[in-house]
Protein backbone atom coordinates (compact mmCIF):
# COMPACT_ATOMS: atom_id res chain seq x y z
CA ALA A 1 0.13 0.22 0.31
CA VAL A 2 2.77 2.16 -0.61
CA VAL A 3 4.71 4.06 -3.54
CA PRO A 4 7.43 1.28 -4.48
CA SER A 5 10.81 2.69 -2.90
CA ALA A 6 14.64 2.29 -4.84
CA GLY A 7 15.81 -1.30 -3.72
CA ASP A 8 12.67 -2.94 -3.96
CA GLU A 9 10.75 -6.24 -5.45
CA VAL A 10 7.37 -5.40 -7.02
CA ARG A 11 5.20 -7.87 -7.82
CA VAL A 12 1.76 -7.10 -9.89
CA GLY A 13 -0.44 -10.12 -9.97
CA PRO A 14 -3.37 -11.20 -11.77
CA ALA A 15 -6.92 -9.51 -12.18
CA SER A 16 -4.26 -6.32 -11.61
CA ALA A 17 -4.75 -3.04 -13.41
CA VAL A 18 -1.62 -1.00 -12.06
CA TRP A 19 -1.56 2.41 -13.77
CA ILE A 20 2.17 4.16 -13.49
CA THR A 21 2.28 7.66 -13.63
CA ASN A 22 6.29 9.04 -13.03
CA ALA A 23 9.32 7.50 -13.77
CA THR A 24 10.10 4.89 -10.65
CA PRO A 25 13.93 4.71 -8.91
CA LEU A 26 15.96 1.66 -9.69
CA LEU A 27 13.83 -1.21 -8.33
CA SER A 28 15.49 -4.41 -7.91
CA SER A 29 13.38 -6.52 -10.02
CA PHE A 30 10.05 -5.88 -11.34
CA ARG A 31 7.57 -8.76 -12.35
CA ILE A 32 3.73 -8.84 -13.71
CA THR A 33 2.42 -12.36 -13.08
CA GLY A 34 -1.12 -11.20 -14.75
CA GLY A 35 -3.34 -8.59 -15.55
CA THR A 36 -1.79 -4.94 -16.94
CA LEU A 37 0.32 -2.38 -16.54
CA ILE A 38 -0.45 1.33 -17.66
CA PHE A 39 2.12 3.67 -18.90
CA THR A 40 0.65 7.24 -18.50
CA ASN A 41 3.04 10.19 -19.68
CA TRP A 42 5.57 10.54 -22.15
CA THR A 43 8.37 10.58 -19.38
CA THR A 44 6.78 7.75 -16.97
CA ARG A 45 9.98 5.11 -17.07
CA LEU A 46 10.35 2.11 -15.38
CA LEU A 47 13.20 1.61 -13.56
CA ALA A 48 14.74 -1.89 -12.56
CA GLU A 49 18.30 -4.32 -12.51
CA THR A 50 15.08 -7.32 -14.24
CA VAL A 51 11.67 -6.73 -15.66
CA THR A 52 9.75 -10.19 -16.33
CA ILE A 53 6.27 -10.36 -18.29
CA GLU A 54 4.94 -13.52 -17.65
CA SER A 55 2.16 -14.99 -19.03
CA ASN A 56 -1.42 -13.61 -19.50
CA ALA A 57 0.44 -10.28 -18.46
CA VAL A 58 -0.29 -7.09 -20.27
CA VAL A 59 2.24 -4.13 -20.26
CA THR A 60 0.37 -1.36 -22.63
CA VAL A 61 -0.32 2.71 -22.66
CA ALA A 62 -2.94 5.11 -22.15
CA GLY A 63 -5.09 5.58 -25.92
CA PRO A 64 -5.62 6.72 -28.00
CA PHE A 65 -5.20 10.46 -27.59
CA ALA A 66 -5.50 13.83 -29.77
CA THR A 67 -2.66 15.87 -30.77
CA ASN A 68 -3.93 18.71 -27.81
CA GLN A 69 -3.43 15.91 -24.99
CA MET A 70 -0.49 14.51 -23.45
CA SER A 71 1.11 11.98 -25.77
CA ASN A 72 2.03 8.30 -23.55
CA ARG A 73 4.56 6.02 -24.00
CA VAL A 74 5.55 2.58 -22.59
CA TRP A 75 9.53 3.46 -21.49
CA ILE A 76 11.66 0.44 -20.00
CA VAL A 77 15.09 0.67 -18.59
CA CYS A 78 16.60 -2.05 -17.04
CA THR A 79 18.99 -4.90 -17.46
CA ASN A 80 17.53 -7.66 -18.39
CA LEU A 81 14.33 -8.16 -19.97
CA LEU A 82 11.98 -11.14 -19.84
CA VAL A 83 9.03 -11.67 -21.95
CA THR A 84 7.38 -15.24 -21.17
CA ALA A 85 5.41 -16.56 -24.02
CA GLY A 86 1.89 -15.81 -23.30
CA GLY A 87 3.17 -12.21 -22.09
CA ARG A 88 2.50 -9.05 -24.08
CA ILE A 89 4.04 -5.51 -24.20
CA ASP A 90 1.10 -3.91 -26.82
CA ALA A 91 0.47 -0.57 -28.11
CA ASP A 92 -1.89 -1.64 -30.75
CA GLY A 93 -4.16 1.40 -31.42
CA LYS A 94 -3.00 3.66 -29.14
CA GLY A 95 -1.48 6.28 -30.94
CA TYR A 96 -2.97 9.24 -32.27
CA VAL A 97 -6.71 9.10 -32.67
CA GLY A 98 -8.27 9.75 -36.65
CA SER A 99 -7.32 12.08 -38.32
CA GLN A 100 -4.57 13.40 -36.10
CA GLY A 101 -0.65 12.93 -35.75
CA PRO A 102 2.09 14.19 -37.91
CA GLY A 103 1.18 11.59 -40.54
CA ALA A 104 -2.76 11.81 -40.58
CA ALA A 105 -4.51 11.10 -43.75
CA PRO A 106 -6.12 14.28 -45.35
CA ASN A 107 -9.81 13.98 -43.99
CA VAL A 108 -10.71 14.44 -47.98
CA ALA A 109 -9.26 11.24 -48.61
CA ARG A 110 -11.73 8.83 -47.49
CA TYR A 111 -10.42 5.31 -46.59
CA GLY A 112 -6.84 7.03 -46.63
CA GLY A 113 -4.02 5.03 -43.91
CA GLY A 114 -1.65 7.13 -41.90
CA GLY A 115 1.59 7.07 -42.75
CA TYR A 116 4.69 6.90 -40.78
CA GLY A 117 7.61 4.76 -41.52
CA GLY A 118 6.36 5.15 -45.35
CA ARG A 119 3.22 6.65 -46.83
CA GLY A 120 -0.11 5.53 -45.79
CA GLY A 121 -2.85 3.75 -48.07
CA TRP A 122 -4.47 5.69 -50.71
CA GLY A 123 -8.40 6.98 -50.27
CA ASP A 124 -10.70 6.98 -53.02
CA GLN A 125 -10.21 11.30 -53.16
CA GLY A 126 -6.32 11.62 -52.02
CA SER A 127 -3.61 9.92 -50.45
CA GLY A 128 -2.82 8.50 -47.77
CA GLY A 129 -0.45 10.16 -44.47
CA ILE A 130 2.79 11.25 -45.62
CA THR A 131 5.82 9.60 -44.45
CA ASN A 132 7.57 10.83 -40.99
CA GLY A 133 9.66 9.47 -38.06
CA SER A 134 13.52 8.36 -38.10
CA VAL A 135 14.49 5.49 -39.73
CA HIS A 136 17.27 4.68 -36.45
CA GLN A 137 15.47 6.06 -33.98
CA PRO A 138 11.70 5.80 -33.82
CA GLU A 139 10.09 6.91 -31.08
CA GLY A 140 6.88 8.48 -31.55
CA PRO A 141 3.08 6.68 -31.85
CA GLY A 142 1.45 6.35 -35.09
CA SER A 143 -0.88 8.53 -36.89
CA GLY A 144 -4.33 8.42 -37.52
CA GLY A 145 -6.31 7.28 -41.05
CA ALA A 146 -9.01 9.61 -42.60
CA TYR A 147 -12.17 10.25 -42.53
CA GLY A 148 -12.56 12.05 -38.99
CA ALA A 149 -14.09 10.63 -36.60
CA TYR A 150 -14.10 7.23 -38.61
CA GLY A 151 -10.20 7.07 -38.77
CA ALA A 152 -8.59 4.68 -36.98
CA ALA A 153 -6.08 5.19 -34.85
CA GLY A 154 -2.63 4.71 -34.58
CA GLY A 155 -0.30 2.02 -33.03
CA GLY A 156 1.63 3.78 -29.59
CA ALA A 157 5.05 3.70 -28.94
CA LEU A 158 7.39 1.26 -27.01
CA TRP A 159 10.87 2.66 -25.82
CA ILE A 160 13.04 -0.65 -24.39
CA GLU A 161 16.52 -0.32 -23.76
CA ALA A 162 17.96 -3.65 -21.58
CA SER A 163 21.71 -3.20 -20.81
CA GLY A 164 21.72 -6.62 -20.62
CA THR A 165 20.38 -9.61 -22.41
CA ALA A 166 16.70 -9.19 -23.94
CA ASP A 167 14.66 -12.43 -24.18
CA ILE A 168 11.25 -11.57 -26.44
CA ARG A 169 9.21 -15.32 -25.89
CA GLY A 170 6.07 -13.64 -26.49
CA VAL A 171 4.51 -10.74 -28.04
CA VAL A 172 5.74 -7.08 -28.75
CA THR A 173 3.38 -5.14 -30.65
CA ALA A 174 1.99 -1.40 -31.57
CA ARG A 175 -0.18 -2.15 -34.99
CA GLY A 176 -2.39 0.47 -35.99
CA ALA A 177 -6.14 -0.09 -35.78
CA ASN A 178 -8.74 -0.61 -38.03
CA SER A 179 -11.47 1.45 -39.33
CA ALA A 180 -14.95 0.39 -37.21
CA ASN A 181 -16.37 2.61 -40.56
CA SER A 182 -16.38 2.26 -44.16
CA PHE A 183 -15.44 5.17 -44.95
CA GLY A 184 -12.44 4.96 -42.28
CA GLY A 185 -8.58 4.38 -43.32
CA GLY A 186 -6.49 2.35 -40.88
CA GLY A 187 -4.33 4.29 -38.40
CA SER A 188 -0.41 3.64 -38.85
CA GLY A 189 1.74 1.45 -36.99
CA GLY A 190 3.75 3.25 -34.01
CA SER A 191 7.13 2.43 -32.80
CA ILE A 192 9.25 -0.53 -31.15
CA PHE A 193 12.87 0.84 -30.29
CA LEU A 194 14.96 -1.92 -28.89
CA ARG A 195 18.44 -0.95 -27.47
CA CYS A 196 19.88 -4.49 -25.63
CA GLY A 197 23.75 -5.87 -25.43
CA VAL A 198 22.06 -9.58 -26.43
CA PHE A 199 18.84 -10.43 -28.34
CA THR A 200 17.02 -13.56 -27.71
CA GLY A 201 13.81 -15.33 -27.60
CA THR A 202 12.02 -18.45 -29.32
CA THR A 203 10.47 -18.80 -32.81
CA ASN A 204 7.23 -18.07 -31.65
CA GLY A 205 8.38 -14.49 -29.95
């Protein structure tokens, strides 16, 4: 019932929904064995020697959001990261809402897709959103597709630094969403940036 302190071992159990709104001190370990950890704010960082995301556990981000709102991302800094089979770091559809973001599809282009690492798909009356962001260090959320409120949200932003080993046996994803309306375009994918000493995992990761 207290905020974790430096050196603590932190565990999030099944059926829990925990929001992280501020940067943590350096924890000895962080383990989520089920439930959901939700990051809010761009500067919120989980800092721990080891981070373990077990089966049926989800680490995600608040969203989607408009350009005039606080953007969010998952930011993990650790020595070793383990995402077990069935564990997820998931920012699907957690980027900019429809028709917003630097690669938003123009509203005149019905069905137009949001752009990010590449141009968004063409609509029936114009092009999709423009290419933007960095090839070498992608860090922004994905942009929304056209057509106004009909457009789907882009994917969110994941930033992971593991100075030792990143062992990915589960899922790390930041896909754009599909529109639920026939006039709407899909959102662009978001960003996944992973820097580590050793990258490993399994074929189903």
